[in-house]
Amino acid sequence: MADDANILGNFMDDYFVECEEHLAAIRAQLLELERGVGAGTVRPAVLQDLFRSFHSIKGISGMVELREAEMLAHQMESYLRALRQREVTVSQRGVDALVAGVAALERTIAARRDGQPAPPVDQVLHDIAATTPEAGAAQGPDVEARSMDVAPSWRVTFAPSAELIARGVTVDVVRARLRERGRIVDAAPKVMPHGIVFEFLFAGDLEPDVVEAWRADGALAERVAVSPSSAAAESAESDAAESADAASRLGATHVVRVDLARLDELMRMIGDLVISRARLAAALARVERRVPPVEWREVQENSQTIERQLRDLREGVMRVRMVPVREIFRRMPFVVRDLARETGKKVRLELRGQETEIDKYLIERMMDPMLHLVRNAVSHGFESTAERLAAGKPEEGTLVLSSSSVGEAVLLEIADDGRGIDPDAVAARARAMGVPVPEGTLTSRAVLDVICAPGFSTRDETDRASGRGVGMAVVKATVEELNGTISLDTTPGEGTRFVIELPLTLSITDALIAHVGERTFAVPQAQVREVIEVDPTTVRRVEQHEIAPLRGGSLPIVRLARAFGIEARPRRALHVFVVGNGADAVGIAVDRIAGQREIVVRRMADDLIKVAGVAGATDLGDGRVVLILDLLALARYGQSAGTAEGSTKAGSAR
Amino acid sequence: MKEPFILFMVAGTTYALRSTEVAHVEMVEQVTAVPNAADFVDGVVFSRGQVVPALNLRARFGFERAPYGLATRLLVANAGGRSVGLIVDEAREFVPIDTASIQPPASALTGLSGRYLEGVANIGGRLVLVLNLTEVLTFTDPALEAHT
């Protein structure tokens, strides 16, 4: 049972992802459709693509029994079918109905994802139906086989080959055989990597021996599970649409969707490997003097090769996390369109460099800040049409979103040719709101600092576009949290450009948060084999070492407070991170382990702050630097503490 | 030729750095101590998303440390591809200084901070010590060498 629930869960995840992909395509096509309405010509391909997307959503919604989504998709599909077959011109009213329908569809799917009841869709359905002349009556006058009322029970695929043709088995022969035994509901050629495949949906009975015989002739028959409503219905489509569908399926075969959690799991396993390699290196160092140099060097070189390969592996996994910036950009046309309409402005959106790749986590974090900047640009950046004309500018404003990668960084730019930001107005407004402002005319950088100050807002809160979501303060905080920078370049009368620079990849890792005295540290979880609690009264001193009992054996302990010279009060219990296995195990003792969280690792590159036992820094959200510990280095310190050269502080390990 | 400099105070003496070398000036907020770092490194801070060391110039120049106050500032300076924060007692003025008027430091002036000086400028009767940033950031303390 649990497995069933799990399979359904996975299936629903796939459903949501697939819906999101179709909806993204729909959003893009709707914009195109609307432009077509304005220009008086609609490319048939647009209608086809839209039709196909609705058709797909309808099908998969039927399978997950999300009836509201299925009905919405069906109604919009019907409208599009009417448009295509009657060659009527699309009306603005029709487009509006579709936009409303898509919004309702999004809400419906989101409600299912969040476990909420579906929102009411009757009115929307009615509105779409009202735009569809004789909805449902528009079936294609197609081949006999493309019947609407027969559910296919078999899918028969036939891949022609020279050998089969030589034996006289062609697609016509297969078709004729099928017709003898039932009805062909649908037939479509599909372009597969290895050639063309014909796919027939067939209604009728096939005995096992027939299936066997056909298989020998290169025609594979498999049973089709029929869902009650998606049945045979939507077969009245031209081969063109179907082959386009095939093309999109073809694309899908080259892409694997991976849950970020699984990649994180991979990273954790790589972390384990790194620890094992470190143990190997330590063991090698111990035996160096006992092994003939030539042989030792060979083993040593192998160990170093493994280290390098591990690094490559790690980078490879990080690369898998990279996705095109398109994921952010593709929502923007919709946002711009809605907002431009609301504000009565004319805005052309240009998207550049959508293929630029960036870490998936960054994309997710940057979505809201980018939406904010785009909304700001449309609401505040552009003048009204009348103002633009008066200023001798083109009536239509241009908003450019571009992305490019520069070395190890990705640039995101949001540039408008609007009114620019008036530094004096910003200064005056900031003073009125009690935000500190430097004297004199503000530079672009100072303007940015002021508008990103908490408490500063450009318009009244009632302003719809700026009132929702995040403010500039959050935009800036997010960018900086992601280890990036934001800059502003604005010229009154000419426009505004924000440039966000982000690192190409982020090292994101799970960490345990530890406290020692007044200090807080983060510990990469991958380094920790085990966490134990130790009663300090059981800790014994043996020469330079402190030893705690552990499961009948003993564990050398390094107190972080001592290694780092931190004042810490005696405690009733110590929390100890255990690294290494067996005889190599070492415990790093802290006062308290306070929980686990995902952290962004920032390098501590400067020589002045590179110290043993510290791997980097992170921010837990309050703007303070929290040091990330390198437990392995601390463990080495512990192991060497008894030897003569190890009697200095941990700094000596560097 | 005149160049803009930023003036700041450390232990009662006025120092100057070329403003092109200073990325920005910040209030000193939370400095996180870095264990076992050089004694003149108070710790690290985030500056515009980067982790930068915060050098205590009082300690660097051999003066006694003073607690941070309202006037204490962090000058984030760029040199040789590095970004390093300098903690100073106060930093308020930008002044143009004629670079030709910067004199090599007199031997009497080469006290504790002498080795970090590029020269001395006289601004309206006020003596200002112009810092050699690269030298300030160079890491040659005997105390530290003992660690390495």
Short mmCIF file of C-alpha atoms in Angstrom, two decimals, chain B residues 42-103:
data_model
loop_
_atom_site.label_atom_id
_atom_site.label_comp_id
_atom_site.label_asym_id
_atom_site.label_seq_id
_atom_site.Cartn_x
_atom_site.Cartn_y
_atom_site.Cartn_z
CA ASP B 42 39.91 41.52 14.29
CA GLY B 43 38.02 39.01 12.22
CA VAL B 44 35.87 38.88 9.13
CA VAL B 45 32.83 40.79 7.93
CA PHE B 46 30.51 40.56 4.95
CA SER B 47 30.99 43.45 2.66
CA ARG B 48 28.70 43.45 -0.35
CA GLY B 49 28.39 39.70 -0.17
CA GLN B 50 32.10 39.03 0.11
CA VAL B 51 33.94 37.77 3.15
CA VAL B 52 36.69 40.27 3.87
CA PRO B 53 39.22 40.38 6.68
CA ALA B 54 38.90 43.30 9.06
CA LEU B 55 42.33 44.67 9.97
CA ASN B 56 42.61 46.75 13.06
CA LEU B 57 44.95 49.57 12.01
CA ARG B 58 45.63 50.54 15.61
CA ALA B 59 46.94 47.03 16.19
CA ARG B 60 48.69 46.99 12.82
CA PHE B 61 50.55 50.20 13.65
CA GLY B 62 51.40 49.03 17.14
CA PHE B 63 48.99 51.20 19.10
CA GLU B 64 46.74 49.98 21.82
CA ARG B 65 43.35 48.76 20.64
CA ALA B 66 40.34 50.92 21.40
CA PRO B 67 36.77 49.66 21.64
CA TYR B 68 34.63 50.36 18.56
CA GLY B 69 32.58 53.52 18.90
CA LEU B 70 30.01 55.41 16.88
CA ALA B 71 32.75 57.05 14.84
CA THR B 72 34.61 53.81 14.10
CA ARG B 73 34.59 53.00 10.40
CA LEU B 74 35.50 50.12 8.15
CA LEU B 75 37.32 51.21 5.00
CA VAL B 76 37.03 48.47 2.43
CA ALA B 77 40.16 48.83 0.34
CA ASN B 78 41.17 47.11 -2.88
CA ALA B 79 44.76 46.24 -3.60
CA GLY B 80 46.28 43.61 -5.82
CA GLY B 81 42.95 41.88 -6.42
CA ARG B 82 42.21 41.63 -2.71
CA SER B 83 39.48 43.30 -0.74
CA VAL B 84 40.43 44.08 2.82
CA GLY B 85 38.62 46.04 5.50
CA LEU B 86 40.58 48.52 7.60
CA ILE B 87 39.17 49.47 10.97
CA VAL B 88 39.93 53.10 11.75
CA ASP B 89 38.90 55.47 14.54
CA GLU B 90 37.03 57.77 12.18
CA ALA B 91 36.83 58.62 8.49
CA ARG B 92 35.06 61.77 7.43
CA GLU B 93 36.89 63.76 4.79
CA PHE B 94 37.70 63.55 1.14
CA VAL B 95 40.40 66.00 0.08
CA PRO B 96 42.25 66.54 -3.17
CA ILE B 97 46.02 66.27 -2.67
CA ASP B 98 48.61 67.31 -5.19
CA THR B 99 50.59 64.11 -5.54
CA ALA B 100 53.73 66.09 -6.38
CA SER B 101 53.58 67.61 -2.91
CA ILE B 102 53.82 64.24 -1.16
CA GLN B 103 57.25 64.10 0.47
#
